Coordinates of N, CA and C in Angstrom, one line a residue:
F253 N 81.0 -122.9 -174.4 CA 81.4 -123.0 -175.8 C 79.1 -121.9 -175.4
P254 N 79.4 -121.2 -176.9 CA 78.0 -120.2 -177.6 C 77.4 -120.7 -177.6
E255 N 76.0 -120.1 -176.4 CA 74.8 -120.7 -176.1 C 73.6 -119.9 -176.7
M256 N 72.1 -119.7 -177.7 CA 71.9 -119.7 -177.6 C 71.0 -118.8 -176.5
L257 N 70.0 -117.5 -176.9 CA 69.5 -117.2 -176.0 C 68.6 -117.3 -176.0
S258 N 68.1 -116.4 -174.2 CA 66.4 -117.0 -174.5 C 65.1 -116.1 -174.2
N259 N 64.5 -116.8 -173.8 CA 63.3 -115.6 -174.2 C 62.8 -114.3 -174.0
P260 N 63.5 -112.9 -174.3 CA 64.1 -112.1 -173.9 C 62.5 -111.6 -172.7
R261 N 62.8 -110.9 -171.8 CA 61.4 -110.3 -171.4 C 61.1 -108.8 -171.3
L262 N 59.4 -108.0 -172.1 CA 59.5 -106.8 -172.8 C 59.0 -106.6 -171.2
I263 N 59.5 -105.7 -170.3 CA 59.2 -104.7 -169.0 C 59.6 -103.0 -168.6
L264 N 57.6 -102.9 -168.0 CA 58.5 -101.3 -168.1 C 58.7 -100.6 -167.5
V265 N 59.4 -100.0 -167.4 CA 60.6 -99.6 -165.7 C 60.5 -97.9 -164.6
Q266 N 59.5 -96.6 -166.6 CA 59.3 -96.1 -166.0 C 58.1 -96.1 -166.5
G267 N 57.2 -95.1 -165.4 CA 56.2 -95.0 -166.7 C 54.9 -95.9 -166.0
T268 N 53.9 -96.0 -166.7 CA 52.0 -96.5 -167.3 C 51.8 -96.7 -168.3
R269 N 51.1 -98.4 -168.1 CA 50.7 -98.9 -169.1 C 49.4 -97.4 -169.5
N270 N 48.7 -97.3 -168.1 CA 47.9 -96.0 -169.0 C 49.0 -94.9 -168.6
V271 N 48.4 -94.1 -170.1 CA 49.4 -93.1 -169.8 C 48.4 -91.7 -170.5
V272 N 48.8 -90.6 -170.4 CA 48.3 -89.7 -171.4 C 49.6 -88.4 -171.9
M273 N 48.8 -88.0 -173.1 CA 49.5 -87.3 -173.9 C 51.3 -86.9 -173.7
N274 N 52.3 -86.6 -174.1 CA 52.9 -86.3 -174.1 C 53.5 -86.6 -172.6
Q275 N 53.0 -88.0 -172.5 CA 54.2 -89.0 -171.3 C 55.2 -89.9 -171.7
N276 N 57.1 -90.1 -171.5 CA 57.7 -90.5 -171.5 C 57.1 -92.5 -170.3
V277 N 57.8 -92.5 -170.9 CA 57.9 -94.5 -170.5 C 59.5 -95.0 -170.8
T278 N 59.8 -95.6 -170.5 CA 60.4 -96.3 -171.0 C 60.4 -98.2 -170.8
L279 N 60.4 -98.5 -172.2 CA 60.3 -99.8 -172.3 C 62.6 -101.2 -171.8
S280 N 62.6 -101.4 -171.0 CA 63.5 -102.5 -170.8 C 63.2 -104.2 -172.0
C281 N 63.9 -103.5 -172.5 CA 63.7 -105.8 -173.0 C 65.3 -106.2 -172.2
H282 N 65.2 -108.0 -171.9 CA 66.2 -108.6 -171.3 C 66.1 -110.0 -172.1
S283 N 67.1 -110.3 -172.4 CA 67.3 -112.1 -172.1 C 68.8 -112.8 -170.8
D284 N 67.9 -113.5 -170.2 CA 67.8 -114.0 -168.7 C 69.9 -114.7 -169.3
S285 N 69.7 -115.2 -169.8 CA 71.0 -116.1 -170.4 C 71.0 -116.1 -172.2
G286 N 72.4 -116.8 -172.1 CA 73.3 -116.4 -174.2 C 74.3 -116.0 -173.8
S287 N 74.4 -116.0 -175.8 CA 76.1 -115.7 -175.3 C 76.2 -114.0 -175.8
P288 N 76.8 -113.1 -175.4 CA 77.1 -112.2 -175.8 C 77.7 -111.9 -177.4
P289 N 77.2 -110.8 -178.2 CA 77.3 -109.7 -178.2 C 76.0 -109.8 -178.4
V290 N 74.6 -109.1 -178.0 CA 72.9 -109.2 -177.9 C 72.7 -108.3 -179.1
T291 N 71.7 -108.2 -179.8 CA 71.3 -106.9 -180.5 C 69.9 -107.0 -180.1
Y292 N 69.1 -106.1 -179.6 CA 67.4 -106.1 -179.4 C 66.9 -104.9 -180.3
T293 N 65.8 -105.5 -180.4 CA 64.6 -104.6 -181.6 C 63.6 -104.3 -180.9
F294 N 63.0 -103.6 -180.9 CA 62.2 -102.7 -180.9 C 60.9 -103.1 -181.8
F295 N 59.7 -103.9 -181.5 CA 58.6 -103.1 -182.1 C 57.3 -102.6 -181.7
K296 N 56.7 -101.6 -183.4 CA 54.9 -101.4 -182.5 C 54.6 -102.1 -182.9
H297 N 53.5 -102.8 -182.8 CA 52.8 -104.0 -183.8 C 53.7 -104.6 -184.6
S298 N 54.5 -104.5 -185.8 CA 55.4 -105.3 -186.3 C 56.1 -104.3 -186.9
Q299 N 55.9 -103.3 -186.8 CA 57.1 -101.8 -187.8 C 58.2 -101.6 -186.6
K300 N 58.8 -102.0 -186.9 CA 60.3 -102.1 -186.3 C 60.6 -100.4 -185.7
V301 N 60.9 -100.0 -185.0 CA 60.8 -98.8 -184.4 C 62.5 -98.2 -184.0
A302 N 63.5 -99.4 -183.3 CA 64.8 -99.0 -182.2 C 65.5 -100.6 -182.8
T303 N 66.8 -99.8 -182.7 CA 68.1 -101.3 -182.3 C 69.0 -100.9 -181.7
L304 N 69.2 -101.9 -180.6 CA 70.4 -101.1 -180.1 C 70.9 -102.1 -179.5
Y305 N 72.2 -102.0 -179.7 CA 74.0 -103.2 -179.3 C 73.7 -103.0 -178.2
R306 N 74.0 -104.4 -177.1 CA 74.6 -104.4 -176.2 C 75.8 -105.9 -176.0
P307 N 76.9 -105.2 -175.6 CA 78.4 -106.3 -176.3 C 78.0 -107.4 -174.3
D308 N 77.2 -106.9 -173.7 CA 77.1 -108.6 -172.7 C 75.6 -108.3 -172.4
L309 N 75.6 -109.2 -171.8 CA 73.2 -109.3 -171.4 C 73.0 -108.3 -170.3
T310 N 73.7 -107.0 -169.9 CA 73.1 -105.8 -170.0 C 71.6 -105.9 -170.6
P311 N 70.7 -105.5 -169.9 CA 69.3 -104.8 -170.8 C 69.4 -104.1 -171.2
G312 N 68.2 -103.8 -172.8 CA 68.1 -102.7 -173.7 C 67.1 -101.9 -173.0
L313 N 67.6 -101.0 -173.2 CA 66.7 -99.4 -173.1 C 65.7 -99.6 -173.8
F314 N 64.8 -99.0 -174.1 CA 64.7 -97.8 -175.4 C 63.4 -96.5 -174.5
N315 N 63.8 -95.2 -175.2 CA 62.3 -94.1 -174.1 C 61.6 -94.2 -175.4
L316 N 60.3 -94.4 -174.5 CA 59.3 -93.6 -175.6 C 58.2 -92.2 -174.8
T317 N 58.2 -92.2 -176.4 CA 57.8 -89.9 -175.2 C 56.3 -90.4 -176.5
I318 N 55.1 -90.7 -175.9 CA 53.3 -89.9 -176.4 C 52.8 -88.9 -176.5
N319 N 53.3 -89.3 -177.8 CA 52.5 -87.4 -178.4 C 51.2 -87.9 -179.7
A320 N 51.1 -89.2 -180.1 CA 49.7 -89.0 -180.6 C 49.3 -90.2 -180.8
A321 N 48.2 -90.7 -180.3 CA 47.1 -91.7 -180.6 C 48.0 -92.6 -181.4
S322 N 48.6 -92.3 -182.0 CA 49.2 -93.5 -182.8 C 50.2 -94.7 -182.0
D323 N 51.4 -93.6 -180.8 CA 52.0 -94.2 -179.7 C 52.1 -95.7 -179.0
V324 N 50.2 -95.8 -179.2 CA 49.6 -96.9 -178.2 C 49.1 -98.2 -178.5
G325 N 49.6 -98.5 -178.3 CA 49.1 -99.7 -179.4 C 49.4 -101.5 -177.8
E326 N 49.9 -102.3 -178.9 CA 51.0 -103.2 -178.5 C 52.6 -102.9 -179.4
Y327 N 53.5 -103.7 -178.2 CA 55.0 -103.5 -177.9 C 55.4 -104.7 -177.6
K328 N 56.8 -105.0 -178.4 CA 56.3 -106.4 -178.7 C 59.0 -105.8 -178.7
C329 N 59.8 -106.7 -178.3 CA 61.4 -107.1 -179.0 C 62.0 -108.3 -179.3
K330 N 63.2 -108.3 -179.5 CA 63.7 -109.4 -180.4 C 64.9 -109.7 -179.8
A331 N 65.2 -110.6 -179.7 CA 67.4 -110.5 -178.6 C 67.8 -111.2 -179.3
E332 N 68.7 -111.0 -180.3 CA 69.8 -112.0 -181.3 C 70.7 -111.9 -181.0
N333 N 71.7 -113.3 -181.0 CA 73.3 -112.9 -180.8 C 74.4 -113.5 -182.0
N334 N 75.1 -114.0 -181.8 CA 76.1 -114.5 -183.9 C 75.3 -116.0 -184.2
I335 N 74.4 -116.6 -183.3 CA 74.2 -118.4 -183.4 C 73.1 -118.2 -183.3
S336 N 72.8 -116.8 -183.4 CA 70.3 -117.7 -183.1 C 69.7 -117.3 -184.1
S337 N 69.2 -118.4 -185.0 CA 69.1 -117.9 -185.6 C 67.2 -117.2 -186.2
G338 N 67.1 -116.7 -186.6 CA 65.7 -115.4 -186.9 C 65.3 -114.7 -184.7
G339 N 66.0 -115.6 -184.0 CA 65.7 -114.2 -182.9 C 64.6 -115.2 -182.3
K340 N 65.5 -114.6 -181.3 CA 63.4 -114.7 -180.2 C 62.8 -113.2 -179.5
Y341 N 61.7 -114.1 -179.5 CA 61.0 -113.4 -179.4 C 60.3 -112.8 -178.3
S342 N 59.7 -111.2 -177.7 CA 59.5 -111.6 -175.4 C 57.8 -111.7 -176.6
N343 N 57.0 -110.7 -174.8 CA 55.9 -111.3 -174.9 C 55.6 -110.1 -175.2
S344 N 54.1 -109.4 -175.4 CA 53.6 -108.2 -175.5 C 53.2 -107.8 -175.1
L345 N 53.8 -106.3 -174.9 CA 53.1 -104.7 -173.8 C 52.6 -103.7 -174.6
N346 N 51.2 -104.1 -174.0 CA 50.2 -103.1 -174.2 C 49.5 -101.3 -173.8
F347 N 49.5 -100.2 -174.0 CA 49.8 -99.3 -173.7 C 47.7 -98.6 -173.9
T348 N 47.3 -97.5 -173.0 CA 46.1 -97.5 -173.6 C 46.5 -95.9 -173.6
L349 N 45.8 -94.9 -174.2 CA 46.0 -93.3 -174.1 C 44.2 -93.3 -173.0
I350 N 44.7 -92.4 -172.2 CA 43.5 -91.9 -171.2 C 43.7 -90.2 -171.0
E351 N 42.4 -89.7 -172.1 CA 41.8 -89.0 -172.2 C 40.7 -88.1 -171.2
P352 N 41.5 -86.6 -171.0 CA 40.4 -86.3 -169.5 C 38.8 -86.3 -170.3
I353 N 38.2 -86.3 -169.5 CA 36.9 -86.0 -169.8 C 36.5 -84.6 -169.9
S354 N 35.0 -84.5 -170.8 CA 34.7 -82.4 -171.2 C 33.6 -82.4 -169.6
K355 N 33.6 -81.7 -170.0 CA 32.7 -81.5 -169.1 C 30.6 -81.9 -169.9
P356 N 30.2 -82.8 -168.5 CA 28.5 -83.9 -169.3 C 28.2 -82.1 -169.3
V357 N 26.8 -83.1 -170.4 CA 26.2 -81.9 -170.1 C 24.5 -82.9 -170.0
L358 N 24.2 -82.4 -169.2 CA 22.7 -83.0 -168.1 C 21.4 -81.7 -169.1
S359 N 20.5 -82.9 -169.7 CA 19.5 -82.7 -170.1 C 18.1 -82.8 -169.5
S360 N 17.0 -83.8 -170.5 CA 15.4 -84.2 -170.6 C 14.7 -83.9 -171.8
P361 N 14.0 -84.9 -172.0 CA 13.0 -84.6 -172.8 C 11.8 -83.2 -173.0
T362 N 12.2 -83.2 -171.2 CA 11.0 -82.4 -171.1 C 11.1 -81.7 -170.2
S363 N 11.1 -80.7 -169.8 CA 11.7 -79.1 -169.5 C 10.6 -78.7 -168.0
Q364 N 8.6 -78.4 -169.0 CA 7.6 -79.2 -167.8 C 7.0 -80.5 -167.4
A365 N 6.7 -80.7 -166.4 CA 7.1 -82.0 -165.0 C 5.2 -81.2 -164.3
K366 N 4.9 -81.9 -164.2 CA 3.7 -82.5 -162.7 C 3.3 -82.9 -162.5
K367 N 2.7 -82.6 -161.2 CA 3.0 -83.3 -160.2 C 2.4 -85.7 -160.3
G368 N 3.6 -86.4 -160.0 CA 2.7 -87.7 -160.6 C 3.6 -88.3 -161.8
Q369 N 4.6 -87.4 -162.1 CA 4.9 -87.7 -163.5 C 6.1 -88.3 -163.3
N370 N 6.0 -88.9 -164.7 CA 7.3 -90.3 -164.3 C 8.4 -89.2 -165.4
V371 N 9.9 -88.4 -165.1 CA 10.4 -87.4 -166.4 C 12.0 -88.8 -166.1
T372 N 12.4 -88.2 -167.1 CA 13.6 -89.0 -167.2 C 14.9 -88.1 -167.1
L373 N 16.5 -88.1 -166.6 CA 17.6 -86.8 -166.4 C 18.5 -87.5 -167.5
S374 N 18.8 -86.9 -168.5 CA 20.0 -87.3 -169.1 C 22.4 -86.9 -168.4
C375 N 23.0 -87.7 -168.5 CA 24.4 -87.1 -168.4 C 24.5 -87.4 -169.2
F376 N 25.9 -86.6 -170.1 CA 27.0 -87.3 -171.5 C 27.9 -86.5 -171.4
S377 N 28.8 -86.5 -170.9 CA 30.4 -86.2 -171.4 C 30.8 -86.5 -173.2
E378 N 31.2 -85.4 -173.7 CA 31.3 -85.6 -175.6 C 32.9 -86.3 -175.3
N379 N 33.4 -85.8 -174.7 CA 34.7 -86.6 -175.1 C 35.6 -87.3 -173.6
G380 N 36.1 -87.6 -173.6 CA 37.3 -88.7 -172.9 C 36.9 -90.4 -173.2
S381 N 38.0 -90.4 -172.1 CA 38.4 -92.4 -172.2 C 37.5 -92.8 -172.1
L382 N 37.1 -94.0 -171.8 CA 36.2 -95.0 -171.3 C 36.6 -95.7 -170.1
P383 N 36.7 -96.0 -169.5 CA 34.3 -96.6 -169.0 C 34.7 -95.0 -168.1
I384 N 33.4 -94.2 -168.3 CA 33.4 -93.1 -167.4 C 32.0 -93.6 -165.9
T385 N 32.2 -92.8 -165.8 CA 31.3 -92.6 -164.5 C 30.3 -92.0 -164.1
Y386 N 29.5 -92.2 -163.6 CA 28.2 -90.7 -163.8 C 27.4 -90.3 -162.7
V387 N 26.9 -90.1 -162.1 CA 26.6 -89.6 -161.2 C 25.8 -88.7 -160.4
F388 N 24.3 -87.8 -160.1 CA 23.0 -88.1 -160.8 C 23.0 -86.5 -159.1
F389 N 23.0 -85.9 -158.8 CA 22.7 -84.5 -158.2 C 21.5 -84.2 -158.4
K390 N 20.8 -83.4 -156.5 CA 19.1 -83.1 -156.6 C 20.4 -82.1 -155.5
G391 N 20.6 -80.5 -156.0 CA 21.4 -79.7 -154.7 C 23.1 -80.5 -154.7
K392 N 23.1 -80.9 -153.7 CA 24.8 -80.5 -153.4 C 24.6 -82.5 -152.8
Q393 N 22.7 -83.3 -153.0 CA 22.8 -84.1 -151.8 C 22.5 -85.6 -153.6
S394 N 23.1 -86.5 -153.4 CA 23.1 -87.4 -154.7 C 22.2 -88.5 -154.8
I395 N 21.7 -88.5 -155.8 CA 19.7 -89.3 -155.8 C 20.4 -90.5 -157.0
S396 N 21.5 -91.0 -156.9 CA 21.6 -92.0 -157.8 C 22.8 -92.5 -157.7
P397 N 23.3 -93.7 -157.7 CA 24.2 -95.5 -157.4 C 25.5 -94.0 -158.5
P398 N 26.9 -94.8 -158.1 CA 27.9 -94.0 -159.9 C 27.6 -95.3 -160.8
V399 N 27.1 -95.0 -161.7 CA 26.4 -95.7 -163.5 C 27.5 -95.4 -163.6
K400 N 29.1 -96.4 -164.5 CA 30.2 -96.6 -164.9 C 29.4 -97.7 -166.9
M401 N 29.7 -96.3 -167.9 CA 28.9 -96.8 -169.4 C 30.7 -96.7 -169.4
Q402 N 30.7 -97.9 -170.9 CA 31.5 -98.6 -171.0 C 31.3 -97.8 -172.9
K403 N 30.6 -97.5 -172.6 CA 30.0 -96.8 -174.2 C 30.0 -95.4 -173.9
K404 N 29.9 -94.9 -175.5 CA 30.1 -93.4 -175.8 C 28.4 -93.5 -175.6
E405 N 28.1 -93.9 -174.3 CA 26.1 -93.5 -174.1 C 25.6 -92.6 -173.1
A406 N 25.1 -91.5 -172.9 CA 24.5 -91.3 -172.1 C 24.1 -92.2 -170.7
A407 N 23.8 -91.4 -169.2 CA 23.8 -92.8 -168.4 C 22.2 -91.4 -168.0
V408 N 21.2 -92.7 -167.8 CA 19.2 -91.4 -167.4 C 19.5 -92.0 -166.2
F409 N 18.6 -91.6 -165.7 CA 18.4 -91.6 -165.2 C 16.7 -91.5 -164.4
F410 N 16.1 -92.1 -164.1 CA 14.1 -92.3 -164.2 C 14.0 -91.8 -162.3
L411 N 12.8 -90.6 -162.9 CA 12.3 -89.0 -161.7 C 11.2 -89.4 -161.6
F412 N 10.9 -90.2 -160.9 CA 8.7 -89.6 -160.4 C 8.8 -87.7 -159.7
I413 N 8.1 -87.0 -160.6 CA 7.9 -85.8 -159.2 C 7.4 -87.2 -158.0
N414 N 6.7 -86.8 -157.2 CA 6.1 -86.3 -156.2 C 5.4 -85.7 -156.0
S415 N 6.1 -84.7 -155.5 CA 6.2 -83.4 -154.6 C 6.5 -81.7 -155.0
S416 N 5.9 -80.2 -154.2 CA 6.7 -79.9 -155.1 C 8.4 -79.3 -154.9
S417 N 9.2 -79.8 -153.4 CA 10.7 -80.7 -153.7 C 11.1 -81.5 -154.9
D418 N 10.5 -82.0 -155.4 CA 10.7 -82.2 -156.4 C 11.7 -81.4 -158.4
F419 N 10.3 -80.1 -157.3 CA 11.0 -79.2 -159.2 C 12.6 -78.4 -158.4
G420 N 13.4 -78.8 -157.8 CA 14.6 -78.6 -157.4 C 15.6 -78.7 -158.9
T421 N 17.0 -78.4 -157.8 CA 17.7 -78.2 -159.1 C 18.3 -78.3 -159.3
Y422 N 19.1 -79.8 -160.6 CA 19.9 -81.2 -160.8 C 20.9 -81.1 -161.3
K423 N 22.0 -81.5 -161.4 CA 23.1 -81.6 -161.9 C 23.3 -83.6 -162.0
C424 N 24.6 -83.4 -163.0 CA 25.2 -84.1 -163.1 C 27.4 -84.1 -162.9
K425 N 28.0 -85.3 -162.1 CA 28.8 -85.2 -162.4 C 30.0 -86.6 -163.6
A426 N 30.4 -86.3 -163.9 CA 32.0 -87.8 -165.2 C 32.7 -87.7 -165.3
E427 N 32.9 -88.6 -164.7 CA 34.7 -88.8 -164.4 C 35.6 -89.7 -164.8
N428 N 36.4 -90.4 -164.8 CA 37.0 -91.9 -165.8 C 38.5 -91.7 -164.7
S429 N 39.2 -92.5 -165.6 CA 40.9 -93.3 -164.9 C 41.7 -92.0 -164.6
F430 N 41.8 -90.7 -165.6 CA 42.2 -89.4 -165.7 C 42.0 -88.7 -164.4
R431 N 43.0 -88.9 -163.8 CA 43.2 -88.4 -162.2 C 43.1 -86.8 -162.6
N432 N 42.6 -86.7 -160.8 CA 42.1 -85.0 -160.4 C 41.3 -84.3 -161.8
N433 N 40.0 -85.2 -162.8 CA 39.5 -85.0 -163.6 C 38.1 -84.8 -163.3
T434 N 37.2 -84.6 -162.6 CA 36.4 -85.0 -161.7 C 35.7 -83.1 -162.9
K435 N 34.6 -83.9 -163.5 CA 33.5 -82.4 -163.9 C 32.1 -82.3 -163.7
Y436 N 31.4 -81.0 -163.4 CA 30.5 -81.0 -163.3 C 29.6 -80.6 -163.9
S437 N 28.0 -81.1 -164.2 CA 27.3 -80.4 -165.5 C 26.6 -78.7 -165.4
N438 N 26.1 -78.8 -166.5 CA 24.5 -77.8 -166.2 C 24.1 -78.7 -165.3
S439 N 23.0 -77.2 -164.6 CA 22.3 -77.5 -163.8 C 21.3 -77.5 -164.3
F440 N 20.0 -78.5 -164.3 CA 18.6 -78.9 -165.0 C 18.0 -78.6 -163.6
N441 N 16.2 -77.9 -164.1 CA 15.4 -76.9 -163.2 C 14.0 -77.4 -164.6
F442 N 13.0 -78.1 -163.2 CA 11.7 -78.7 -163.6 C 10.8 -78.4 -163.5
T443 N 9.4 -77.3 -164.5 CA 8.8 -76.3 -164.1 C 8.1 -76.9 -163.6
L444 N 6.5 -76.3 -163.0 CA 5.4 -76.4 -162.7 C 4.8 -76.8 -164.2
A445 N 4.2 -77.6 -165.0 CA 3.3 -77.7 -165.4 C 1.5 -76.9 -165.7
E446 N 1.3 -76.7 -166.9 CA -0.1 -75.6 -166.5 C -1.3 -77.1 -165.7
D447 N -1.7 -76.6 -164.9 CA -2.9 -77.9 -164.9 C -4.2 -78.0 -166.3
R448 N -4.1 -78.7 -167.7 CA -5.2 -77.7 -168.8 C -6.8 -77.9 -167.3
S449 N -6.7 -79.2 -167.0 CA -8.1 -79.2 -165.8 C -8.9 -78.3 -165.6
H450 N -7.1 -76.9 -164.9 CA -8.5 -76.2 -164.1 C -8.3 -74.8 -164.4
S451 N -7.7 -75.0 -166.0 CA -7.2 -73.3 -166.9 C -8.4 -73.6 -168.0
Q452 N -9.1 -75.0 -168.5 CA -10.2 -75.5 -169.1 C -11.6 -74.6 -169.3
P453 N -12.0 -75.0 -167.7 CA -13.2 -74.6 -166.8 C -12.9 -73.3 -166.4
L454 N -12.2 -72.1 -166.8 CA -11.8 -70.7 -167.4 C -11.5 -70.1 -167.8
I455 N -11.3 -70.6 -169.1 CA -11.9 -70.3 -171.1 C -13.2 -71.0 -170.9
I456 N -14.0 -71.6 -171.0 CA -15.1 -71.5 -171.0 C -15.9 -70.5 -171.2
S457 N -15.7 -70.3 -168.9 CA -16.7 -69.5 -168.6 C -16.0 -68.3 -168.9
L458 N -15.0 -67.3 -169.5 CA -14.8 -66.8 -170.0 C -16.0 -66.0 -171.4
G459 N -15.9 -67.3 -172.1 CA -15.9 -67.1 -173.1 C -17.6 -66.5 -173.1
L460 N -18.0 -67.5 -172.6 CA -19.2 -67.1 -172.2 C -19.9 -66.1 -171.8
I461 N -19.0 -65.1 -170.7 CA -19.2 -64.3 -170.6 C -18.9 -62.9 -172.1
L462 N -18.6 -63.2 -172.2 CA -17.7 -62.0 -173.8 C -19.1 -63.2 -175.2
L463 N -19.6 -63.5 -174.6 CA -20.8 -64.2 -175.6 C -22.2 -63.3 -175.2
L464 N -23.0 -63.8 -173.9 CA -23.3 -62.0 -173.1 C -23.3 -61.8 -173.8
F465 N -21.9 -61.0 -173.6 CA -22.0 -59.3 -173.5 C -22.2 -59.0 -175.2
V466 N -22.0 -59.5 -176.2 CA -22.6 -59.1 -177.3 C -23.2 -59.1 -177.4
I467 N -24.1 -60.6 -176.6 CA -26.3 -61.0 -176.7 C -26.8 -59.6 -176.1
G468 N -25.7 -59.1 -175.2 CA -26.2 -57.7 -174.9 C -26.3 -57.1 -175.6
F469 N -25.0 -56.6 -176.8 CA -25.3 -55.6 -177.0 C -26.1 -55.3 -178.6
A470 N -26.2 -56.3 -179.1 CA -26.9 -56.9 -179.6 C -28.4 -56.0 -179.8
L471 N -29.2 -56.7 -178.3 CA -31.3 -56.1 -178.0 C -30.7 -54.2 -177.7
A472 N -29.5 -54.1 -177.1 CA -29.9 -53.1 -177.1 C -29.4 -51.8 -177.9
I473 N -29.1 -52.5 -178.8 CA -29.0 -52.2 -180.7 C -30.9 -52.2 -180.9
Q474 N -31.2 -53.3 -180.6 CA -32.0 -53.2 -181.7 C -33.5 -52.6 -180.5
F475 N -33.1 -52.1 -179.6 CA -34.7 -52.0 -178.1 C -34.4 -50.7 -178.6
F476 N -33.8 -50.1 -178.5 CA -32.7 -48.5 -178.2 C -32.4 -47.7 -178.2
I477 N -31.6 -48.6 -179.2 CA -30.6 -47.1 -179.7 C -31.6 -47.1 -180.8
I478 N -31.5 -48.7 -181.9 CA -32.4 -47.4 -183.3 C -33.4 -47.6 -183.1
P479 N -34.7 -48.0 -182.4 CA -35.6 -46.7 -181.7 C -35.6 -45.7 -180.9
S480 N -34.5 -45.3 -180.6 CA -34.5 -43.5 -180.3 C -33.5 -43.0 -181.6
Y481 N -33.2 -43.7 -182.2 CA -32.2 -42.8 -183.2 C -33.9 -42.9 -184.9
K482 N -34.7 -42.8 -184.3 CA -35.8 -43.2 -186.0 C -36.7 -41.7 -185.1
A483 N -36.2 -41.7 -183.9 CA -37.6 -40.5 -182.9 C -37.1 -39.9 -182.8
Y484 N -35.6 -39.7 -183.1 CA -35.2 -38.5 -183.2 C -35.4 -38.0 -184.7
K485 N -35.3 -38.5 -185.5 CA -35.3 -37.6 -186.9 C -36.9 -37.2 -187.0

């Protein structure tokens, strides 16, 4: 007797759900039981993308190439035979496009600091699929645990300038699930800010010396140069 089809199963037989641009994947739609022939229809969201006819219960295979961001999303399939009413629908299968990260930029609100000061470093990659993990370095040594960002925001590291050794070279690295795509940032250095508590007395002293010189020059004109000029005449 004719038998209705079971709900088909949509599975991935080639490729991965995390895909990169120009990647090929193959989907299989299969009803385990029911009377053939079977017509399989593949959908992306609610839009029909392919229809396959099978004279028996062999799976329907759909080949997909990821050419654009619009090619990812939710896929389903439908199985129909001569006695099914409206067909039977499968589970959904989702793809996620993985984008390589760009070189991160390491920056700080200030490039000058002094001992005893708190400063911040920010590391940010403009492009790349989330999440992105950042690590901060001083020289070649990591100074922070991995910071995983789930949003397009910079990772921030707080640093206390305790000694002259803290004025070294800093960098950060960024990576995501895209394989072999770790990127390192530009180098960043803090310079020692001028201590005004030491420079201010020096400026005052130079000002006093200049003032005394002007007063001495004025007195010399008053008491020596002018009387000598009058005596000469």
